[in-house]
Coordinates of C-alpha atoms in Angstrom, one line a residue:
Chain A
M1 CA -50.7 -46.0 -10.9
L2 CA -48.0 -46.2 -8.4
R3 CA -46.1 -47.2 -10.6
R4 CA -47.1 -44.9 -13.3
A5 CA -46.5 -41.9 -10.8
S6 CA -43.2 -43.2 -10.3
K7 CA -42.2 -42.7 -12.9
A8 CA -43.5 -39.7 -13.9
Q9 CA -41.2 -38.6 -10.8
V10 CA -38.2 -40.0 -12.4
C11 CA -38.8 -38.4 -15.9
R12 CA -39.5 -35.4 -13.8
Q13 CA -36.0 -35.5 -12.4
T14 CA -34.1 -36.0 -15.2
Q15 CA -35.7 -33.5 -16.2
G16 CA -34.8 -30.9 -14.0
L17 CA -31.3 -32.2 -14.4
N18 CA -31.2 -31.9 -17.7
L19 CA -32.5 -28.3 -17.7
A20 CA -29.6 -27.3 -15.4
I21 CA -26.9 -28.8 -17.7
D22 CA -28.3 -29.0 -21.2
T23 CA -27.1 -25.6 -23.5
A24 CA -29.3 -23.5 -25.9
S25 CA -30.4 -25.5 -29.6
L26 CA -31.7 -24.1 -32.6
V27 CA -34.3 -27.1 -34.4
L28 CA -35.9 -27.2 -37.3
G29 CA -38.9 -28.9 -37.7
I30 CA -40.9 -30.5 -40.2
E31 CA -45.0 -31.6 -40.7
T32 CA -46.4 -33.5 -43.1
T33 CA -49.0 -36.2 -41.9
C34 CA -51.4 -34.8 -43.1
D35 CA -52.5 -31.4 -45.5
E36 CA -50.6 -28.9 -44.1
T37 CA -46.8 -29.2 -45.3
A38 CA -44.9 -27.2 -42.4
A39 CA -41.3 -26.1 -41.5
A40 CA -40.2 -24.0 -38.8
V41 CA -37.0 -23.4 -37.0
I42 CA -37.2 -22.7 -33.1
E43 CA -34.8 -22.0 -30.4
R44 CA -34.2 -23.2 -27.1
G45 CA -32.7 -21.6 -24.6
S46 CA -30.7 -23.3 -21.8
D47 CA -33.6 -22.2 -19.7
G48 CA -35.8 -24.3 -21.5
R49 CA -37.8 -21.4 -22.9
G50 CA -38.7 -21.6 -26.4
R51 CA -38.7 -19.0 -29.3
I52 CA -40.5 -19.6 -33.0
L53 CA -37.7 -18.1 -35.6
S54 CA -39.9 -19.3 -38.4
N55 CA -43.2 -21.0 -38.9
I56 CA -44.4 -21.8 -42.3
V57 CA -47.6 -23.4 -43.4
H58 CA -48.5 -23.9 -46.6
S59 CA -52.0 -25.4 -46.5
Q60 CA -53.3 -27.6 -48.9
I61 CA -57.3 -27.0 -48.5
E62 CA -58.0 -26.1 -52.4
D63 CA -56.7 -29.4 -53.6
H64 CA -58.8 -31.2 -51.5
A65 CA -61.8 -28.9 -51.4
P66 CA -63.4 -30.9 -54.5
Y67 CA -63.8 -34.2 -52.4
G68 CA -65.4 -32.8 -49.4
G69 CA -61.9 -34.4 -47.4
V70 CA -58.5 -35.1 -47.6
V71 CA -57.4 -37.6 -50.3
P72 CA -54.1 -39.3 -49.4
E73 CA -52.8 -39.5 -52.4
I74 CA -52.8 -35.9 -53.8
A75 CA -51.7 -35.0 -50.3
A76 CA -48.7 -36.6 -51.1
R77 CA -47.7 -35.4 -54.4
A78 CA -48.3 -32.2 -52.8
H79 CA -46.0 -32.2 -49.9
V80 CA -43.4 -34.0 -52.0
D81 CA -43.7 -31.0 -54.4
L82 CA -43.8 -28.1 -51.8
L83 CA -41.7 -29.4 -49.0
D84 CA -38.4 -28.3 -50.1
G85 CA -39.4 -24.7 -50.9
V86 CA -41.5 -24.1 -47.4
I87 CA -38.2 -25.3 -45.6
A88 CA -36.4 -23.1 -48.1
R89 CA -38.2 -20.9 -46.7
A90 CA -38.4 -21.0 -43.4
M91 CA -34.5 -21.5 -42.8
R92 CA -34.4 -18.4 -44.8
Q93 CA -36.9 -16.5 -42.5
A94 CA -35.0 -17.6 -39.4
D95 CA -31.4 -16.0 -41.0
V96 CA -30.1 -19.6 -39.9
G97 CA -28.1 -22.0 -42.2
F98 CA -28.6 -25.7 -42.2
V99 CA -24.6 -26.3 -41.0
Q100 CA -26.1 -24.0 -37.5
L101 CA -28.7 -26.3 -36.9
S102 CA -28.6 -28.4 -33.2
G103 CA -31.2 -31.4 -34.4
V104 CA -33.7 -32.0 -37.5
A105 CA -37.1 -33.6 -36.2
A106 CA -39.5 -34.6 -38.2
A107 CA -43.2 -36.1 -37.7
A108 CA -43.0 -39.8 -38.2
G109 CA -46.2 -40.2 -37.6
P110 CA -49.3 -41.1 -36.9
G111 CA -50.6 -39.8 -40.1
L112 CA -51.7 -40.2 -43.9
I113 CA -48.6 -42.2 -44.7
G114 CA -47.4 -40.8 -47.9
G115 CA -46.7 -37.5 -46.7
V116 CA -45.0 -38.8 -43.0
I117 CA -42.6 -40.7 -46.1
V118 CA -42.0 -37.5 -47.4
G119 CA -41.3 -35.7 -44.3
L120 CA -39.2 -37.9 -42.3
T121 CA -37.4 -38.7 -45.7
T122 CA -36.5 -35.1 -46.2
A123 CA -35.6 -34.5 -42.6
K124 CA -32.8 -37.9 -43.0
A125 CA -31.4 -36.6 -45.9
I126 CA -30.8 -33.0 -44.6
T127 CA -28.9 -34.6 -41.2
L128 CA -26.5 -36.6 -44.0
V129 CA -25.2 -33.6 -45.1
H130 CA -24.1 -32.1 -41.8
G131 CA -24.0 -34.9 -39.3
T132 CA -27.2 -32.9 -37.4
P133 CA -28.7 -35.6 -34.8
L134 CA -32.5 -36.9 -36.1
I135 CA -35.4 -36.8 -34.0
A136 CA -38.6 -38.7 -35.1
V137 CA -41.0 -36.8 -33.5
N138 CA -44.5 -38.5 -33.0
H139 CA -47.3 -36.2 -33.9
L140 CA -49.5 -35.8 -31.1
E141 CA -46.4 -35.4 -28.7
A142 CA -45.4 -32.5 -30.8
H143 CA -49.3 -31.0 -30.2
A144 CA -49.2 -32.7 -26.3
L145 CA -46.0 -30.3 -26.0
T146 CA -46.8 -27.0 -27.7
P147 CA -48.5 -25.2 -24.5
R148 CA -44.4 -25.5 -23.1
L149 CA -43.4 -23.4 -26.0
T150 CA -46.1 -21.2 -25.8
H151 CA -46.6 -21.0 -21.9
A152 CA -43.8 -22.4 -20.7
L153 CA -46.1 -24.7 -18.8
P154 CA -44.8 -27.2 -16.2
F155 CA -45.9 -30.9 -16.3
P156 CA -48.2 -32.5 -15.1
Y157 CA -51.3 -31.3 -17.5
C158 CA -54.3 -32.3 -19.5
L159 CA -54.6 -32.0 -22.8
F160 CA -57.9 -32.4 -25.1
L161 CA -56.4 -32.7 -28.6
A162 CA -59.5 -33.2 -31.1
S163 CA -58.5 -32.8 -34.9
G164 CA -59.7 -34.1 -37.8
G165 CA -57.4 -37.4 -37.2
H166 CA -57.9 -37.2 -33.3
T167 CA -59.7 -37.0 -30.4
Q168 CA -57.8 -37.9 -26.8
I169 CA -58.2 -36.9 -23.5
V170 CA -54.1 -37.2 -22.5
A171 CA -52.5 -36.8 -19.1
V172 CA -49.1 -35.0 -20.3
L173 CA -46.5 -36.1 -17.5
G174 CA -43.1 -35.3 -18.9
V175 CA -41.1 -35.2 -22.0
G176 CA -42.0 -38.9 -23.6
D177 CA -43.9 -39.6 -20.6
Y178 CA -48.1 -39.6 -21.5
V179 CA -50.9 -41.2 -20.4
R180 CA -54.6 -41.6 -22.6
L181 CA -57.1 -41.7 -20.6
G182 CA -59.9 -41.4 -23.4
T183 CA -60.1 -41.4 -27.0
T184 CA -62.5 -42.0 -29.6
V185 CA -63.4 -45.4 -30.6
D186 CA -64.4 -44.4 -34.2
D187 CA -65.0 -41.1 -35.8
A188 CA -62.6 -38.5 -34.9
M189 CA -64.2 -35.1 -33.7
G190 CA -63.2 -33.0 -36.6
E191 CA -63.9 -35.8 -39.3
A192 CA -67.4 -36.1 -37.7
F193 CA -67.7 -32.3 -38.4
D194 CA -66.9 -32.9 -41.5
K195 CA -68.3 -35.7 -42.4
V196 CA -71.6 -33.8 -41.5
A197 CA -70.7 -31.3 -43.3
K198 CA -70.5 -33.3 -46.5
M199 CA -73.7 -35.1 -45.9
L200 CA -75.7 -31.1 -45.9
G201 CA -73.9 -29.9 -48.5
L202 CA -71.8 -27.4 -46.7
P203 CA -68.2 -26.5 -48.8
Y204 CA -64.7 -28.2 -47.2
P205 CA -63.3 -27.5 -44.4
G206 CA -66.8 -28.3 -42.8
G207 CA -65.8 -27.8 -39.1
P208 CA -66.2 -23.6 -39.8
Q209 CA -69.1 -24.5 -41.9
V210 CA -71.1 -26.5 -39.3
E211 CA -70.4 -23.7 -36.5
R212 CA -71.7 -21.2 -38.8
A213 CA -74.6 -23.1 -39.8
A214 CA -75.3 -23.6 -35.8
E215 CA -75.2 -19.8 -35.0
T216 CA -78.6 -19.7 -36.9
G217 CA -80.1 -23.0 -36.3
D218 CA -82.3 -24.1 -32.9
P219 CA -80.2 -26.5 -31.1
E220 CA -83.4 -28.3 -29.9
R221 CA -85.4 -28.8 -32.9
F222 CA -84.0 -32.5 -32.9
A223 CA -83.1 -34.6 -30.1
F224 CA -79.9 -36.2 -31.2
P225 CA -78.2 -38.7 -29.1
R226 CA -75.2 -38.3 -26.6
P227 CA -72.6 -41.1 -27.1
M228 CA -71.2 -42.6 -24.4
L229 CA -72.7 -40.0 -21.5
G230 CA -72.4 -40.9 -17.9
R231 CA -70.0 -43.8 -18.8
P232 CA -67.1 -44.4 -16.5
D233 CA -64.4 -44.3 -19.2
A234 CA -63.6 -40.9 -20.6
N235 CA -63.6 -42.1 -24.5
F236 CA -65.6 -40.7 -27.3
S237 CA -67.7 -42.0 -30.0
L238 CA -69.0 -39.3 -32.9
S239 CA -70.2 -42.0 -35.5
G240 CA -73.5 -42.8 -34.2
L241 CA -74.0 -39.0 -33.7
K242 CA -73.0 -38.6 -37.3
T243 CA -75.6 -41.3 -38.2
A244 CA -78.4 -39.7 -36.1
V245 CA -77.9 -36.6 -38.2
R246 CA -77.8 -38.5 -41.3
N247 CA -81.1 -40.6 -40.7
E248 CA -82.6 -37.2 -39.4
A249 CA -81.6 -35.3 -42.6
S250 CA -82.7 -38.1 -45.4
R251 CA -86.2 -37.4 -43.4
L252 CA -86.9 -33.6 -43.9
E253 CA -85.8 -34.5 -47.6
P254 CA -85.4 -31.4 -49.8
L255 CA -83.7 -29.9 -47.1
E256 CA -84.3 -25.8 -46.3
R257 CA -81.9 -23.7 -45.3
Q258 CA -83.1 -23.6 -41.9
D259 CA -82.8 -27.0 -41.7
V260 CA -79.1 -27.5 -42.1
C261 CA -78.9 -24.5 -39.6
D262 CA -81.0 -26.6 -36.9
L263 CA -79.2 -29.7 -38.1
C264 CA -76.3 -28.5 -37.2
A265 CA -76.9 -26.6 -34.1
G266 CA -78.4 -29.9 -32.9
F267 CA -75.0 -31.6 -33.6
Q268 CA -73.0 -29.4 -32.5
A269 CA -75.3 -29.1 -29.4
A270 CA -74.6 -32.9 -29.0
V271 CA -70.9 -32.6 -29.5
L272 CA -70.6 -29.7 -26.7
E273 CA -72.6 -31.7 -24.5
T274 CA -70.4 -34.7 -24.7
I275 CA -67.3 -33.0 -24.5
I276 CA -68.0 -31.4 -20.9
D277 CA -69.1 -35.2 -19.6
R278 CA -66.2 -36.6 -21.3
L279 CA -63.6 -34.2 -19.8
D280 CA -65.2 -34.5 -16.0
V281 CA -64.8 -38.3 -16.1
G282 CA -61.2 -37.6 -18.0
L283 CA -60.2 -35.3 -15.5
T284 CA -61.1 -36.5 -12.3
Q285 CA -59.2 -39.6 -13.7
F286 CA -56.5 -37.7 -13.9
A287 CA -56.9 -36.1 -10.8
E288 CA -57.3 -39.5 -8.9
R289 CA -53.9 -40.7 -10.7
F290 CA -51.2 -37.6 -11.1
G291 CA -52.3 -35.4 -8.9
P292 CA -54.2 -32.1 -9.4
P293 CA -53.1 -31.0 -13.3
Q294 CA -51.8 -27.9 -13.9
A295 CA -53.9 -27.0 -16.5
L296 CA -56.2 -28.1 -19.1
V297 CA -54.8 -27.6 -22.7
A298 CA -56.6 -27.8 -26.0
A299 CA -54.8 -28.9 -29.3
G300 CA -56.4 -29.6 -32.7
G301 CA -58.0 -27.4 -35.4
V302 CA -61.5 -28.2 -33.3
A303 CA -60.4 -25.5 -30.9
S304 CA -61.1 -23.0 -32.8
N305 CA -64.8 -23.5 -32.7
Q306 CA -65.9 -21.0 -30.3
A307 CA -68.7 -23.3 -28.8
I308 CA -66.3 -25.7 -27.9
R309 CA -63.9 -23.2 -26.6
G310 CA -66.5 -22.4 -23.9
A311 CA -67.4 -25.9 -23.4
L312 CA -63.8 -26.9 -22.6
Q313 CA -63.9 -23.6 -20.0
T314 CA -66.8 -24.8 -18.4
A315 CA -64.9 -28.2 -18.4
A316 CA -61.9 -26.8 -17.1
D317 CA -63.9 -24.4 -14.6
R318 CA -65.9 -27.7 -13.1
A319 CA -62.5 -29.1 -12.5
G320 CA -61.0 -25.8 -11.0
T321 CA -58.4 -26.2 -13.0
E322 CA -57.2 -23.5 -15.3
F323 CA -57.9 -23.2 -19.3
I324 CA -55.1 -22.7 -22.1
I325 CA -55.2 -22.5 -25.4
P326 CA -52.4 -21.8 -27.7
P327 CA -52.7 -19.3 -30.6
P328 CA -54.2 -20.5 -33.4
K329 CA -51.9 -21.3 -35.9
L330 CA -49.9 -23.3 -33.4
C331 CA -53.6 -25.3 -32.6
T332 CA -53.5 -26.5 -35.9
D333 CA -50.5 -28.8 -37.5
N334 CA -47.7 -26.6 -37.9
G335 CA -44.0 -27.0 -38.0
A336 CA -43.1 -25.0 -34.8
M337 CA -44.8 -27.8 -32.7
I338 CA -42.7 -30.3 -34.2
A339 CA -39.1 -28.5 -33.5
W340 CA -40.1 -28.2 -29.9
A341 CA -41.3 -30.9 -29.5
G342 CA -37.6 -32.0 -31.0
A343 CA -35.4 -29.8 -29.0
E344 CA -37.2 -31.1 -25.7
R345 CA -36.3 -34.5 -26.8
L346 CA -33.2 -33.5 -28.1
A347 CA -32.4 -32.1 -25.0
L348 CA -32.8 -35.0 -22.8
G349 CA -30.4 -36.9 -25.4
L350 CA -33.6 -38.4 -27.6
T351 CA -32.1 -39.1 -31.3
D352 CA -33.6 -41.2 -34.0
P353 CA -32.0 -43.8 -36.2
L354 CA -31.5 -42.9 -40.2
E355 CA -33.2 -46.6 -40.6
T356 CA -36.0 -45.0 -38.6
A357 CA -39.5 -46.2 -39.9
P358 CA -42.3 -43.5 -41.0
R359 CA -45.8 -44.6 -39.2
A360 CA -49.6 -44.8 -40.1
R361 CA -50.6 -45.5 -36.5
W362 CA -48.2 -44.9 -33.8
L363 CA -49.7 -44.3 -29.8
L364 CA -48.6 -41.7 -28.2
D365 CA -48.4 -43.9 -24.9
A366 CA -46.3 -46.6 -26.7
N367 CA -43.4 -43.0 -27.7
V368 CA -40.3 -44.3 -25.6
T369 CA -41.7 -47.8 -24.6
T370 CA -42.8 -49.4 -27.5
P371 CA -39.9 -51.4 -29.5
A372 CA -39.4 -50.0 -33.0
K373 CA -40.4 -53.6 -34.8
F374 CA -43.8 -53.6 -33.3
A375 CA -43.9 -49.6 -34.3
N376 CA -45.8 -50.2 -37.7
T377 CA -48.7 -52.8 -36.2
R378 CA -52.4 -51.8 -36.7
A379 CA -52.6 -51.0 -33.0
G380 CA -54.7 -48.2 -33.9
F381 CA -54.4 -44.5 -32.4
Chain B
M1 CA -18.5 -34.3 -62.4
L2 CA -19.4 -35.8 -59.3
I3 CA -22.4 -37.1 -59.1
L4 CA -24.9 -38.8 -56.5
A5 CA -27.4 -41.3 -58.3
I6 CA -30.7 -42.8 -56.2
D7 CA -33.2 -44.7 -57.6
T8 CA -36.0 -45.6 -55.9
A9 CA -38.7 -46.0 -57.9
L10 CA -39.1 -49.5 -59.0
D11 CA -38.4 -53.0 -56.7
A12 CA -34.9 -52.1 -56.1
C13 CA -33.3 -49.3 -53.0
A14 CA -29.8 -48.3 -55.1
A15 CA -27.3 -45.4 -54.6
G16 CA -24.5 -44.6 -56.5
V17 CA -21.3 -42.1 -56.6
L18 CA -19.8 -41.4 -60.2
D19 CA -16.7 -39.7 -62.0
T20 CA -17.7 -38.6 -64.9
S21 CA -14.0 -37.3 -65.3
S22 CA -12.7 -40.5 -64.9
A23 CA -15.9 -42.6 -66.5
S24 CA -16.0 -44.0 -62.9
V25 CA -18.1 -45.7 -60.7
I26 CA -17.1 -45.1 -57.4
A27 CA -19.1 -46.6 -54.8
Q28 CA -22.5 -47.9 -55.1
Q29 CA -25.3 -50.1 -53.8
S30 CA -28.5 -51.6 -54.9
L31 CA -30.9 -53.7 -52.6
A32 CA -33.6 -55.5 -54.3
M33 CA -36.8 -54.6 -52.6
K34 CA -40.5 -54.5 -53.5
R35 CA -41.3 -52.4 -50.0
G36 CA -38.9 -50.6 -47.5
H37 CA -37.4 -48.2 -49.2
A38 CA -38.6 -45.4 -46.9
E39 CA -36.4 -47.2 -43.9
A40 CA -33.4 -48.4 -46.6
L41 CA -32.8 -45.6 -48.5
V42 CA -31.4 -42.6 -46.3
P43 CA -29.1 -45.7 -44.4
L44 CA -27.7 -46.6 -48.2
I45 CA -26.7 -43.4 -49.3
A46 CA -24.8 -42.7 -46.2
Q47 CA -23.1 -46.3 -46.7
V48 CA -22.0 -45.5 -50.2
M49 CA -21.1 -41.7 -50.2
A50 CA -18.8 -43.0 -46.8
Q51 CA -17.2 -46.1 -49.3
S52 CA -16.8 -43.3 -51.9
G53 CA -15.0 -40.8 -49.7
V54 CA -16.6 -38.3 -51.8
D55 CA -17.9 -35.2 -48.8
Y56 CA -21.5 -34.0 -49.9
A57 CA -19.7 -30.3 -50.9
A58 CA -18.0 -32.1 -53.5
L59 CA -20.2 -33.0 -55.3
D60 CA -21.5 -31.4 -58.6
R61 CA -24.6 -32.8 -58.9
I62 CA -27.4 -35.3 -57.6
A63 CA -29.6 -37.1 -60.0
V64 CA -32.4 -39.1 -59.3
T65 CA -35.3 -41.2 -60.9
T66 CA -39.1 -39.8 -61.2
G67 CA -40.9 -42.5 -62.1
P68 CA -43.5 -44.2 -63.9
G69 CA -43.0 -46.2 -61.1
S70 CA -44.3 -47.1 -57.1
F71 CA -46.0 -43.5 -56.4
T72 CA -44.8 -44.2 -52.7
G73 CA -41.2 -45.6 -54.0
L74 CA -40.4 -42.1 -56.1
R75 CA -41.6 -40.2 -53.8
V76 CA -39.0 -41.7 -51.5
G77 CA -36.0 -40.9 -53.4
L78 CA -37.0 -37.8 -54.6
S79 CA -37.6 -36.7 -51.0
A80 CA -34.0 -38.0 -50.3
A81 CA -32.8 -36.2 -52.9
R82 CA -34.1 -32.7 -52.8
G83 CA -33.2 -33.1 -49.2
I84 CA -29.5 -33.4 -49.9
G85 CA -30.1 -30.9 -52.8
L86 CA -31.4 -28.4 -50.0
A87 CA -29.2 -29.1 -47.2
A88 CA -25.8 -28.9 -49.8
D89 CA -26.9 -26.9 -52.1
K90 CA -26.9 -29.1 -54.8
P91 CA -28.7 -28.9 -58.0
V92 CA -30.7 -32.1 -58.4
V93 CA -32.1 -33.5 -61.9
G94 CA -35.1 -35.5 -62.3
L95 CA -34.7 -39.1 -65.1
S96 CA -37.5 -40.9 -65.8
T97 CA -37.1 -44.7 -65.1
L98 CA -38.3 -45.4 -69.0
A99 CA -34.8 -43.1 -70.2
A100 CA -32.5 -45.1 -67.6
Y101 CA -33.6 -48.6 -68.5
A102 CA -33.2 -47.4 -72.5
A103 CA -30.1 -45.6 -72.0
P104 CA -27.3 -48.7 -72.2
L105 CA -29.4 -50.1 -75.4
V106 CA -29.2 -46.3 -76.7
S107 CA -25.4 -46.7 -75.8
D108 CA -24.8 -49.9 -77.5
N109 CA -26.0 -48.5 -80.9
V110 CA -27.3 -51.1 -82.7
G111 CA -29.4 -49.5 -84.0
A112 CA -32.7 -50.6 -83.2
P113 CA -35.9 -49.5 -81.6
I114 CA -36.5 -49.8 -78.6
I115 CA -39.0 -50.3 -76.2
A116 CA -38.6 -49.4 -72.1
A117 CA -41.7 -51.2 -70.2
I118 CA -42.6 -50.8 -66.9
D119 CA -45.6 -53.1 -65.2
A120 CA -48.4 -50.8 -64.3
R121 CA -50.8 -53.7 -63.2
H122 CA -54.0 -54.6 -64.2
D123 CA -52.6 -55.6 -67.5
H124 CA -51.2 -51.8 -68.3
L125 CA -47.7 -51.2 -68.8
Y126 CA -45.6 -47.7 -68.7
Y127 CA -44.0 -47.8 -72.3
Q128 CA -42.1 -45.4 -74.6
V129 CA -40.7 -45.9 -78.1
I130 CA -37.4 -45.6 -78.6
A131 CA -35.3 -44.9 -81.8
G132 CA -31.7 -46.7 -81.6
D133 CA -30.1 -43.0 -81.8
G134 CA -31.8 -41.9 -78.4
T135 CA -34.5 -39.7 -80.4
T136 CA -38.4 -41.0 -78.4
L137 CA -40.2 -42.2 -81.0
L138 CA -43.1 -42.2 -78.3
R139 CA -43.7 -40.7 -75.5
P140 CA -43.9 -41.9 -72.0
R141 CA -47.8 -43.4 -71.4
V142 CA -49.9 -45.7 -69.4
A143 CA -51.8 -48.0 -71.7
P144 CA -53.0 -51.7 -72.0
L145 CA -50.1 -54.1 -72.6
D146 CA -51.7 -54.9 -75.9
E147 CA -51.5 -51.0 -77.6
V148 CA -47.6 -51.5 -77.0
F149 CA -48.0 -53.7 -80.4
D150 CA -49.6 -50.6 -82.5
A151 CA -45.8 -49.3 -81.9
L152 CA -44.5 -52.2 -84.0
E153 CA -44.1 -49.8 -87.4
H154 CA -41.0 -48.9 -86.3
G155 CA -39.5 -52.0 -86.7
A156 CA -38.0 -55.1 -84.7
P157 CA -37.5 -53.6 -81.2
R158 CA -35.2 -54.1 -78.4
L159 CA -36.9 -54.5 -75.4
V160 CA -36.0 -53.5 -71.7
G161 CA -37.7 -52.8 -68.4
N162 CA -39.3 -55.0 -65.6
A163 CA -42.0 -55.9 -68.3
A164 CA -39.9 -57.0 -70.7
A165 CA -40.6 -60.6 -70.3
L166 CA -43.9 -60.2 -69.8
L167 CA -44.0 -58.7 -73.3
A168 CA -42.5 -60.7 -75.0
Q169 CA -43.8 -63.4 -73.4
R170 CA -47.1 -61.9 -74.9
W171 CA -45.7 -61.2 -78.4
P172 CA -48.0 -61.2 -81.7
A173 CA -47.1 -64.2 -83.7
D174 CA -47.5 -62.2 -87.1
A175 CA -45.0 -60.0 -85.4
P176 CA -40.9 -59.5 -86.0
P177 CA -40.0 -61.1 -82.9
P178 CA -38.1 -58.4 -80.4
L179 CA -34.5 -58.5 -81.1
S180 CA -33.4 -58.7 -77.6
V181 CA -35.2 -58.5 -74.0
L182 CA -33.9 -57.2 -71.1
D183 CA -35.9 -57.6 -67.9
A184 CA -34.5 -56.1 -65.0
P185 CA -36.3 -55.5 -61.6
A186 CA -35.3 -51.7 -61.6
P187 CA -32.3 -49.5 -64.0
D188 CA -28.9 -49.9 -63.7
I189 CA -27.8 -47.3 -60.8
A190 CA -25.0 -46.0 -63.1
W191 CA -26.9 -45.4 -66.0
V192 CA -28.8 -43.1 -63.9
G193 CA -25.8 -41.4 -62.8
W194 CA -24.2 -41.1 -66.4
L195 CA -27.9 -39.5 -67.1
G196 CA -28.0 -37.2 -65.0
A197 CA -24.7 -36.1 -66.1
A198 CA -25.6 -35.0 -69.7
V199 CA -28.6 -33.3 -69.2
S200 CA -28.8 -29.9 -67.8
P201 CA -31.0 -29.1 -64.6
G202 CA -33.4 -26.9 -66.4
S203 CA -34.5 -29.5 -68.7
A204 CA -34.5 -32.4 -66.4
P205 CA -36.5 -31.3 -63.2
A206 CA -36.4 -33.6 -60.0
R207 CA -40.6 -33.8 -59.9
P208 CA -42.5 -36.5 -59.6
F209 CA -43.5 -38.4 -62.9
Y210 CA -46.9 -40.2 -62.4
L211 CA -48.2 -40.7 -65.7
R212 CA -51.3 -41.2 -63.9
A213 CA -53.5 -38.8 -62.0
P214 CA -54.8 -39.5 -58.1
D215 CA -57.8 -42.1 -57.8
A216 CA -60.2 -39.9 -56.8
K217 CA -63.4 -38.4 -57.8
P218 CA -65.2 -35.6 -56.1
Q219 CA -68.2 -35.9 -54.3
S220 CA -71.5 -34.5 -53.6
S221 CA -74.4 -35.2 -50.8
P222 CA -76.5 -37.6 -51.6
L223 CA -79.0 -35.9 -50.2
R224 CA -81.6 -33.3 -52.1
F225 CA -81.7 -29.5 -51.1
A226 CA -84.8 -26.9 -51.7
P227 CA -83.7 -24.7 -54.5
Q228 CA -82.4 -21.6 -52.6
P229 CA -84.2 -18.1 -53.1
P230 CA -82.4 -16.1 -55.0
A231 CA -80.3 -13.6 -52.7

């Protein structure tokens, strides 16, 4: 723990020095790790403040809706068809030419590899033409650094990231300095919402559908398990809860509309209680190891659920810290967060070679310390 | 015309710079590889461009193979080609791997029909039948290997592609044997460039040519629901 703390301090000191000497930068960011084809241009001032010049997101929801979830090959096909057009729009809207860019950042993982390959290869190709630096950004790091763009939040702070692919509690100590306090041992939270929606016959994307159905449901009709409650670590498990919903639903067949609402309400209530409990543990661990956080920050599509926002606010209140949530467009996947993370790394002189490999899996903790040759192993998220 | 040609659709990672005014290949590199195109391609392009001494601004167009082939591989090539095209403001043209395989045989002008065939796995081929003069007799398709032999009405063919040897091996005893068999893991990158120079950008879009739909089926919930009362 001591070693960690001192490393974080060194990193913060280094950044302090760089803040004083770095100059303004213009960075193009590319995001293709899941089902959004996105590009954005941001400006980072020499004072470390960011400004979004454009932020184009093309959602593929309609392409995946018939399948009740993201189909990797369909996503990859859409990314290659759409990406250069989305980048062109982002550059036009920002009124910036490629030659003016200080860097091109792409999400190099973790995510669906077919899409990551398209985004990273396109970014590399763009850097070739004008000799622009490439920044291979960890998608999770981009979520983690977003509150510095939106709220100029100083380090350290605690991130709760919950999306269709990720569920993590992360101590954000500095650029490239992250400690994962908790993660899911099975399904991601957004994935659990989508799967519950799918089994209950609700359309994709299921998260908002479950939230809506839960509004008119009785959360106490079913006694669903609260997985991991009271455990000393800050991990999540959602697979058992999902199975409990399925078992209850099978028992009720044929399902009435009210059954669906009650199942959704019961499921969501179990998730809320789990979130508060897991964040209690995570935020306590944070304070013990790194001192009080500047804030609890939410990121990922799941944070657009109002009931979950309420749970996050409760967790922050209990820990005596501020709760910050970036605007919805910057919570879900977008290019601005990639561009911003790229600008933060560029300011520290962190750029990447053209040989950089796309990664389906890429631990956030391993962002700086993992040698490239180990980066593509199946180490898990 | 100065052309940058790129091919990663099959078992090679290749790039070349060609000049049509002198009919010469200025620089080219081709690495045999089954995977790893995403890591290897852009550094390879950088190397070939540096060797050629040609600036991106001096290029007239970029030519890239669009498939059929490895879905991931062809997307690597297309992403790189379109990324360069976007940043350098140059047109990008797409060529099928089948056409690129057949091009040198058409150019030989022997006259016999050409079957360009690519392994599509599980005893299937991507293939196309082309007349000696370059016109298409049978459009590109994916089909069980044995269906290729239905195309023999056009006379003894010349075989080319990464499935040419496989096809020759399975050739029916009662059919006129192939005139030649040219098996290569990937098309010659120079021919990708020459074809790229010959086509018009409007008719050769740099879009993936998969020949196969994504392997996904719509799913519905296995649960039974009570009929909804009419709203």
